[in-house]
Short mmCIF file of C-alpha atoms and ligand atoms in Angstrom, two decimals:
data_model
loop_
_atom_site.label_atom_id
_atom_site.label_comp_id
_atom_site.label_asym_id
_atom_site.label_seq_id
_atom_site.Cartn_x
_atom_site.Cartn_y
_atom_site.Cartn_z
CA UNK A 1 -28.77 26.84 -2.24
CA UNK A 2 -27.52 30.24 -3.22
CA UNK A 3 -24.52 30.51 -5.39
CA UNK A 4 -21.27 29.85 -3.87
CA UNK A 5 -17.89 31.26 -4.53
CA UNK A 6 -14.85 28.76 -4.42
CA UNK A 7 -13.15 30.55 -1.00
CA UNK A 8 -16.19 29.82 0.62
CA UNK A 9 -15.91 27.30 3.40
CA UNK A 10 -18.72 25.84 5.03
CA UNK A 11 -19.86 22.62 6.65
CA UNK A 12 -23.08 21.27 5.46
CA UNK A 13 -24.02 18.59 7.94
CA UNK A 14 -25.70 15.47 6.77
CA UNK A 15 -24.29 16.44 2.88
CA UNK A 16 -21.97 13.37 2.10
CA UNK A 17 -17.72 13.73 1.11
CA UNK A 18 -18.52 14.02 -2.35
CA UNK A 19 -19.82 17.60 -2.24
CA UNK A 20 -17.42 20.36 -3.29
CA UNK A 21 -17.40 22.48 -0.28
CA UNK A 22 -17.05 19.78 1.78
CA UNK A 23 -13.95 18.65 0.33
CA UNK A 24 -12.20 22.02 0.94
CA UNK A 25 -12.83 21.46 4.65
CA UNK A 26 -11.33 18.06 4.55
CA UNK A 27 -8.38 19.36 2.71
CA UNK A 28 -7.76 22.17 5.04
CA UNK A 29 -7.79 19.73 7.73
CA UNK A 30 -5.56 17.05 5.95
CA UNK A 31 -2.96 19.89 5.64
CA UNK A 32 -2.97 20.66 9.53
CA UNK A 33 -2.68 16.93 10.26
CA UNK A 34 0.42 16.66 8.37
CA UNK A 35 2.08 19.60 9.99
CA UNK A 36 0.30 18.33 13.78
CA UNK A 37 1.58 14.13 13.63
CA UNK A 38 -1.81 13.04 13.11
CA UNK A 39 -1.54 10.79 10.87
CA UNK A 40 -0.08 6.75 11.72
CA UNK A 41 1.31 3.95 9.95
CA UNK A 42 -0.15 0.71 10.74
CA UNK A 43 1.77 -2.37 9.78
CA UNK A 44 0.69 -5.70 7.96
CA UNK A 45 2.91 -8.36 7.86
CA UNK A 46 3.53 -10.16 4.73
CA UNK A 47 4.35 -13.78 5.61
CA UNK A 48 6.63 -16.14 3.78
CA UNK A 49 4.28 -19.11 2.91
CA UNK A 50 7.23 -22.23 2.79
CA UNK A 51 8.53 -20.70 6.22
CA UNK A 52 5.62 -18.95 8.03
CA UNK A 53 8.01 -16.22 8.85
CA UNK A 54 7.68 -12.84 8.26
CA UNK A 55 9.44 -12.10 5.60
CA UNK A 56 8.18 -7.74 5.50
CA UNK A 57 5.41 -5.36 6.75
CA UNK A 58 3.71 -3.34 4.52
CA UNK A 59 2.94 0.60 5.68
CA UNK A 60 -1.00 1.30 5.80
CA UNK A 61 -1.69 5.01 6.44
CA UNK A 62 -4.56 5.91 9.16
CA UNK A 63 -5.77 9.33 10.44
CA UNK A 64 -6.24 9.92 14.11
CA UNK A 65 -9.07 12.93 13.38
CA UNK A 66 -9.47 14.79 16.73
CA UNK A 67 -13.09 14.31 16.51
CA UNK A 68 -13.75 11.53 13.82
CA UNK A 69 -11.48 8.97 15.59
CA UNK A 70 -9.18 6.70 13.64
CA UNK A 71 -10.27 6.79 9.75
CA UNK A 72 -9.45 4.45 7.29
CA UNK A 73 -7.78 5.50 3.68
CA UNK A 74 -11.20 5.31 2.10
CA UNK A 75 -12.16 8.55 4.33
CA UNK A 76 -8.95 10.71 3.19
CA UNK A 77 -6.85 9.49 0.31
CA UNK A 78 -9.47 10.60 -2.61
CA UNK A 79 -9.59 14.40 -1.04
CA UNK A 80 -5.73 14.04 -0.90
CA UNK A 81 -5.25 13.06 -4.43
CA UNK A 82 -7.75 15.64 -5.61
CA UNK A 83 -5.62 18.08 -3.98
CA UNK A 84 -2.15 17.60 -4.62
CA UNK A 85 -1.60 16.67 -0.93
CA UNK A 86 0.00 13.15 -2.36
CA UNK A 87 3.28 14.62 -2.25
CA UNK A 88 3.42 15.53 1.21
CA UNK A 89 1.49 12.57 2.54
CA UNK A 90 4.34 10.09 0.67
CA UNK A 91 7.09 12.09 2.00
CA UNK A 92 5.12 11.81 4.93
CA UNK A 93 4.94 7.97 4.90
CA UNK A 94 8.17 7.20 3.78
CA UNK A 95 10.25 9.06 6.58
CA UNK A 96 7.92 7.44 9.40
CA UNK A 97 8.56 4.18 8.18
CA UNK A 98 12.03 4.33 7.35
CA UNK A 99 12.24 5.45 10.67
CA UNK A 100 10.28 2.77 12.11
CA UNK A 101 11.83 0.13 10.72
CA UNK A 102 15.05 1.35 11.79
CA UNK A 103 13.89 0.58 15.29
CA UNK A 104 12.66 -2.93 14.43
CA UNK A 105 16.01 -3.19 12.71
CA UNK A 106 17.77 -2.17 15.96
CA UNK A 107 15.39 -5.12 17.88
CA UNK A 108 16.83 -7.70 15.74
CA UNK A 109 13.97 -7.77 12.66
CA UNK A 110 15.31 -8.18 9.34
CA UNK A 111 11.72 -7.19 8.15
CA UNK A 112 11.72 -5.18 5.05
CA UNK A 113 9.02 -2.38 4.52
CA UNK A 114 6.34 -1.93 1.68
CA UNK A 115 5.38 1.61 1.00
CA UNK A 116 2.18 2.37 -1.06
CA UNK A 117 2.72 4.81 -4.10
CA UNK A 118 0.56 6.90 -6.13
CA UNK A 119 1.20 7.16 -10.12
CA UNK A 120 1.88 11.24 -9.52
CA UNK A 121 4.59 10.50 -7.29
CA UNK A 122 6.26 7.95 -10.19
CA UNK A 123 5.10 10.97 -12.79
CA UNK A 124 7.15 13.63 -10.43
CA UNK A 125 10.58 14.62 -11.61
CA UNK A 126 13.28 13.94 -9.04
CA UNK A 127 10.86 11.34 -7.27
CA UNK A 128 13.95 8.33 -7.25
CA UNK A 129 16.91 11.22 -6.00
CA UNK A 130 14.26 12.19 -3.18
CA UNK A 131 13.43 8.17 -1.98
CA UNK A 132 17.51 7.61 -2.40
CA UNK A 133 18.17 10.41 -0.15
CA UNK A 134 15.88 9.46 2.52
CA UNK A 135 17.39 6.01 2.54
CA UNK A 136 20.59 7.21 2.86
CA UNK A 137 19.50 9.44 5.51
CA UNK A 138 18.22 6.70 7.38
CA UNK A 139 21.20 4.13 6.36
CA UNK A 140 19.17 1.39 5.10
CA UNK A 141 19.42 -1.16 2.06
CA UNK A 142 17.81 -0.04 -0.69
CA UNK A 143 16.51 -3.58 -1.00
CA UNK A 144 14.99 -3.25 2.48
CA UNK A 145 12.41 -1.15 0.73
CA UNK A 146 9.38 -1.91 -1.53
CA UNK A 147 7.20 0.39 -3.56
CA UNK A 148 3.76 -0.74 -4.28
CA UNK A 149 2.73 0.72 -7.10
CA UNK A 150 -1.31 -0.08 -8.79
CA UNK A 151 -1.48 -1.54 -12.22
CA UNK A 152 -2.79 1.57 -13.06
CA UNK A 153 0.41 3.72 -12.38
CA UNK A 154 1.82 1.64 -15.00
CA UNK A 155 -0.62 1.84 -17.81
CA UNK A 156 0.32 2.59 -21.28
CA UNK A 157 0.18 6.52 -21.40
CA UNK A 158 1.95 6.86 -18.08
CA UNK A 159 5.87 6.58 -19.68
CA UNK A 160 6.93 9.04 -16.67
CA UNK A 161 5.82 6.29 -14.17
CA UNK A 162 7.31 3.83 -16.08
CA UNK A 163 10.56 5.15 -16.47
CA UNK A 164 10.64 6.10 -12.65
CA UNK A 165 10.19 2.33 -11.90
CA UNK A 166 13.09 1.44 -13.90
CA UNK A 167 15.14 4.40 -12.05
CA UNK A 168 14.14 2.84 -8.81
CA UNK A 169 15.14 -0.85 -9.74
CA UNK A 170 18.73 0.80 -10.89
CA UNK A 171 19.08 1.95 -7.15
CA UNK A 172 17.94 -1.67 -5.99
CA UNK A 173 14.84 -0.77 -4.80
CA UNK A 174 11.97 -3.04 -5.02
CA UNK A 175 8.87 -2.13 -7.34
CA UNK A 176 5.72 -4.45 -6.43
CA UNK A 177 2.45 -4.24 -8.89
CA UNK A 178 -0.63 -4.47 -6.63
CA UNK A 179 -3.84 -5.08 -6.94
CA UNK A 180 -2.98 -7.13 -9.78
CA UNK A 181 -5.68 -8.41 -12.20
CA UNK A 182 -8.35 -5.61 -11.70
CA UNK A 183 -6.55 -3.13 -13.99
CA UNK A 184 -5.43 -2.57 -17.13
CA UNK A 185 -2.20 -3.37 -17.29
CA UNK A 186 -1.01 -5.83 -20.47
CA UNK A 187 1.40 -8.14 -20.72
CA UNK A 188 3.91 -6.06 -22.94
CA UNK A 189 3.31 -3.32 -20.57
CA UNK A 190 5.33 -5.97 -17.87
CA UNK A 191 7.69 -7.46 -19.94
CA UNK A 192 9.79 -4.36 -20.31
CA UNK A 193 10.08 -3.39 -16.82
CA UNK A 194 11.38 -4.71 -13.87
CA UNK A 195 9.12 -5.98 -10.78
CA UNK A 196 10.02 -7.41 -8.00
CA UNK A 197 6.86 -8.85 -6.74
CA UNK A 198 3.31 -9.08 -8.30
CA UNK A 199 0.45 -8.79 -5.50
CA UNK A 200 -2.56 -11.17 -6.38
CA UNK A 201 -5.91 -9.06 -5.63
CA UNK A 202 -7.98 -10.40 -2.94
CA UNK A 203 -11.10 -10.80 -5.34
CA UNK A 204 -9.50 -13.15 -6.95
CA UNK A 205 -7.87 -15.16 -3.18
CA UNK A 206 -10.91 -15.26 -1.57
CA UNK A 207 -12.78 -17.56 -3.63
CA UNK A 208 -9.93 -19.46 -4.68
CA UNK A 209 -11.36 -22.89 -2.67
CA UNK A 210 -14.64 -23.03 -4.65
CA UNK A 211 -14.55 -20.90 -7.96
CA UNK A 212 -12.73 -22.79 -10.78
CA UNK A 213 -12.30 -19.23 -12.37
CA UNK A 214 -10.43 -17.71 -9.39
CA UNK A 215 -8.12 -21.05 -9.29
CA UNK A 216 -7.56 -20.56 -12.93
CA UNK A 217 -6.67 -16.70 -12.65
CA UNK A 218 -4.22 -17.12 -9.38
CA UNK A 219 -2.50 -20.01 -11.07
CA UNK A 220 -1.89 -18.30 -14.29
CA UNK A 221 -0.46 -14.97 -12.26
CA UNK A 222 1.71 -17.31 -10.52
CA UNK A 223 3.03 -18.85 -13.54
CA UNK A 224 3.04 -15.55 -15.03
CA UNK A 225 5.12 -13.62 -12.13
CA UNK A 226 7.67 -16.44 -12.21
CA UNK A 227 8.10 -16.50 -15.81
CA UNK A 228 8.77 -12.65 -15.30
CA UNK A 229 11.12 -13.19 -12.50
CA UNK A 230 8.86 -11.87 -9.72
CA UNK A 231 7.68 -12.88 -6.56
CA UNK A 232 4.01 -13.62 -6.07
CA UNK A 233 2.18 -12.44 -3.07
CA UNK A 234 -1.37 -12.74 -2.60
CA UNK A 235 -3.28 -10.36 -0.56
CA UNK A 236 -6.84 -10.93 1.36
CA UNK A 237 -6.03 -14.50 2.64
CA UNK A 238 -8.28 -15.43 5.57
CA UNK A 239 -8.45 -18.45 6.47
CA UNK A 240 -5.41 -21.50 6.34
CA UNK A 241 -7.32 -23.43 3.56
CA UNK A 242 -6.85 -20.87 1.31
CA UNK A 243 -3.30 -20.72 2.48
CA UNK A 244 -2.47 -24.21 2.07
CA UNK A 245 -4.31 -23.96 -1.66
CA UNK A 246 -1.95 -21.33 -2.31
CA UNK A 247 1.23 -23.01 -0.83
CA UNK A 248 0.62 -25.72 -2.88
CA UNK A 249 -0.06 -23.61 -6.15
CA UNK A 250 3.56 -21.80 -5.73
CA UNK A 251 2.33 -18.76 -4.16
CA UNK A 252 5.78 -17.52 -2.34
CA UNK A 253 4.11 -14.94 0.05
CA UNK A 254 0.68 -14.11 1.96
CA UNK A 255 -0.76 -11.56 3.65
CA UNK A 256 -4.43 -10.73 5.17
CA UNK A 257 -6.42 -11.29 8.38
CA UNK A 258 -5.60 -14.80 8.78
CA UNK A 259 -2.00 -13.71 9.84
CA UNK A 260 -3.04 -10.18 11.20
CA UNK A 261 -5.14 -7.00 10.74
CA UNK A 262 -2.76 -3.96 9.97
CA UNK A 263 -1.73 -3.35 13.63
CA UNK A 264 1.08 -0.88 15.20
CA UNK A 265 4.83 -1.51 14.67
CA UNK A 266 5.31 -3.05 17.66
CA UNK A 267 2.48 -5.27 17.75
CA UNK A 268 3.54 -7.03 14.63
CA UNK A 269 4.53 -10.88 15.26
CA UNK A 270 3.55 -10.65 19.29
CA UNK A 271 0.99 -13.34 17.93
CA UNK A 272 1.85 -16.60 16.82
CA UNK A 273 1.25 -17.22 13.01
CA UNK A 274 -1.45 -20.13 12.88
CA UNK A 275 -1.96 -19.98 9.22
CA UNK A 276 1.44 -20.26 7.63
CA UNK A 277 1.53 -24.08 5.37
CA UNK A 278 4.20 -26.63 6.45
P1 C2E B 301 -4.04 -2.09 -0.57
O1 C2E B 301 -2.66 -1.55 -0.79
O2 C2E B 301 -4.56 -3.08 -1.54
O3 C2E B 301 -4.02 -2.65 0.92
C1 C2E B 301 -4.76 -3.78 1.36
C2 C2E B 301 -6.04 -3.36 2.06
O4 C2E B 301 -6.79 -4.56 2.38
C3 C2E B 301 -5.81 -2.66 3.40
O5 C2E B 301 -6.91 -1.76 3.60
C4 C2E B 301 -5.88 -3.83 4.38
O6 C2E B 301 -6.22 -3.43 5.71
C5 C2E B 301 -6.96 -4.68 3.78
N1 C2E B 301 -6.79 -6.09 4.12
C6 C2E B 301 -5.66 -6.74 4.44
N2 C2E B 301 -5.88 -8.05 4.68
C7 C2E B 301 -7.21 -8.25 4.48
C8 C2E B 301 -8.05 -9.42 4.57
O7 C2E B 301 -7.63 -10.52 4.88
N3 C2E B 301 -9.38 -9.23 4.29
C9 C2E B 301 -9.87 -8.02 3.94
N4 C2E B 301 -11.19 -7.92 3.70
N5 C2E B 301 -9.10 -6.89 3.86
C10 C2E B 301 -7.78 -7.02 4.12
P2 C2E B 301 -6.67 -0.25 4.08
O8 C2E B 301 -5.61 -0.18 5.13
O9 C2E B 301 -8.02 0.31 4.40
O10 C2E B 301 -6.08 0.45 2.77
C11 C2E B 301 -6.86 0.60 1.62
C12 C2E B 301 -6.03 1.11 0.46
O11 C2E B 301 -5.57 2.44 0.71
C13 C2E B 301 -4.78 0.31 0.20
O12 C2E B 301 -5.11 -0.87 -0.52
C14 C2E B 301 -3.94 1.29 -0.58
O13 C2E B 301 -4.29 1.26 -1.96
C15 C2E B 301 -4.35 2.62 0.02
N6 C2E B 301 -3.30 3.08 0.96
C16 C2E B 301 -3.11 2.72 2.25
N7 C2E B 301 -2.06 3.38 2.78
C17 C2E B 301 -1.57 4.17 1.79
C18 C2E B 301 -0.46 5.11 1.72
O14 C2E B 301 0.33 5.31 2.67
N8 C2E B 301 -0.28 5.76 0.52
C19 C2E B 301 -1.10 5.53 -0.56
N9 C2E B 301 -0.85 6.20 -1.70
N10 C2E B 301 -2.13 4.65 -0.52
C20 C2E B 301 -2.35 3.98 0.64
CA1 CA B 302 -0.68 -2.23 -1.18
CA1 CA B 303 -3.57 -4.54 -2.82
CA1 CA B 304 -6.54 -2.50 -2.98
#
């Protein structure tokens, strides 16, 4: 390779995503799908284990890539954090599904909506005043609406993020730490702010049946979340053993393929939920 200068903007094919160049192309593209609709929200249901209703539907962003085809997070969200294109692509993600579930509102669903948040939109000044105004743009509850937010976000050195989480609790919106377990959050790092529900990693569910460790680890989250005042939710459940395990452990809520894959709006709860514990 000759020497390149930073405008330059080629396509090396065959080089992987992690090359510089190529990630200038991706980002030039990411900016023309958010101006040209092409990105979509799929839906997962999170289902109420004591009921087996669903209880809300968390937001999963996807981009329909003219040539690529649908492409998962993994493809798109590094290049868009790199790139400052969070912003845009929360704003983004937020309006569609506040408007979306204002149609499944007008249908009859009471389903509330989980919206996935990156710690530089909880670092960004003026972050709560902009989700406040879009919910009263759209004249929902701010209780109909859940941030999830990684254990990360919420780390010690991030005091912006953790301020903005107490800013969004004062407007009655719902913070949820996801992913939880796999970071680095501590326990004082909880106790002083206020979560609404705590989102068991799916390392830790899917071997719950048969690895003492795992059983140990969801239990003491459980215990943990309650103590705090949370909801517990666990994330990755496949099968209706591991749903029963966790029904009888105190899990409140459950979400993964056993229930559904991420699917459309309006495809959410056309099945009939198989899994859910009596
Ligand atoms: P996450 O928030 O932990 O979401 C759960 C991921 O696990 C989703 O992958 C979901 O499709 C997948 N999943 C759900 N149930 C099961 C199951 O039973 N088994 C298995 N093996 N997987 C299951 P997805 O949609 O590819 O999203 C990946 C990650 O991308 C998300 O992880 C989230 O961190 C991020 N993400 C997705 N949408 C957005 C968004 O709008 N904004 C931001 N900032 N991040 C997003
Ligand atoms: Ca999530
Ligand atoms: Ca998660
Ligand atoms: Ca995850």
């Amino acid at each position: 390779h000759g020497k390149r200068g930073s405008s330059d903007i080629v396509v090396y094919a065959g080089e992987n995503m992690a090359h510089p160049t190529q990630w200038l192309v991706v980002q030039a593209e990411l900016r023309h799908a958010l101006t040209r609709d092409e990105l979509v929200l799929h839906y997962q249901p999170k289902v109420d284990l004591r009921s087996g209703e669903i209880v809300a539907v968390e937001a999963l962003v996807r981009w329909q890539h003219p040539q690529r085809g649908l492409l998962p997070p993994s493809e798109f969200l590094p290049a868009v954090e790199q790139s400052g294109l969070i912003e845009p692509l929360t704003a983004w993600v937020l309006r569609r599904a506040l408007a979306d579930q204002a149609m499944w509102t007008a249908t009859g669903r009471s389903w509330a909506v989980s919206v996935n948040v990156s710690a530089r939109n909880l670092e960004k000044p003026g972050f709560t005043d902009f989700v406040s105004g879009l919910l009263a743009e759209h004249g929902t509850a701010p209780h109909r609406l859940l941030l999830e937010v990684t254990e990360t976000a919420l780390a010690a050195d991030a005091r912006c993020a953790a301020q903005a989480v107490i800013d969004l609790t004062a407007r009655g919106i719902g913070i949820s730490v996801d992913d939880f377990g796999t970071g680095y959050t501590s326990m004082s790092q909880l106790r002083g702010l206020p979560i609404a529900e705590v989102k068991i990693d799916r390392t830790f569910v899917r071997d719950v049946l048969d690895a003492p460790p795992s059983q140990a680890i969801v239990r003491a989250v459980i215990a943990l979340a309650h103590g705090l005042g949370s909801r517990v939710t666990a994330e990755g459940v496949e099968s209706p053993e591991v749903a029963g395990w966790l029904a009888q452990a105190g899990c409140d809520e459950a979400q993964g393929y056993l229930y559904s894959r991420p699917v459309p709006w309006r495809e959410v709860g056309t099945y009939e939920i198989t899994g859910a514990a009596q």
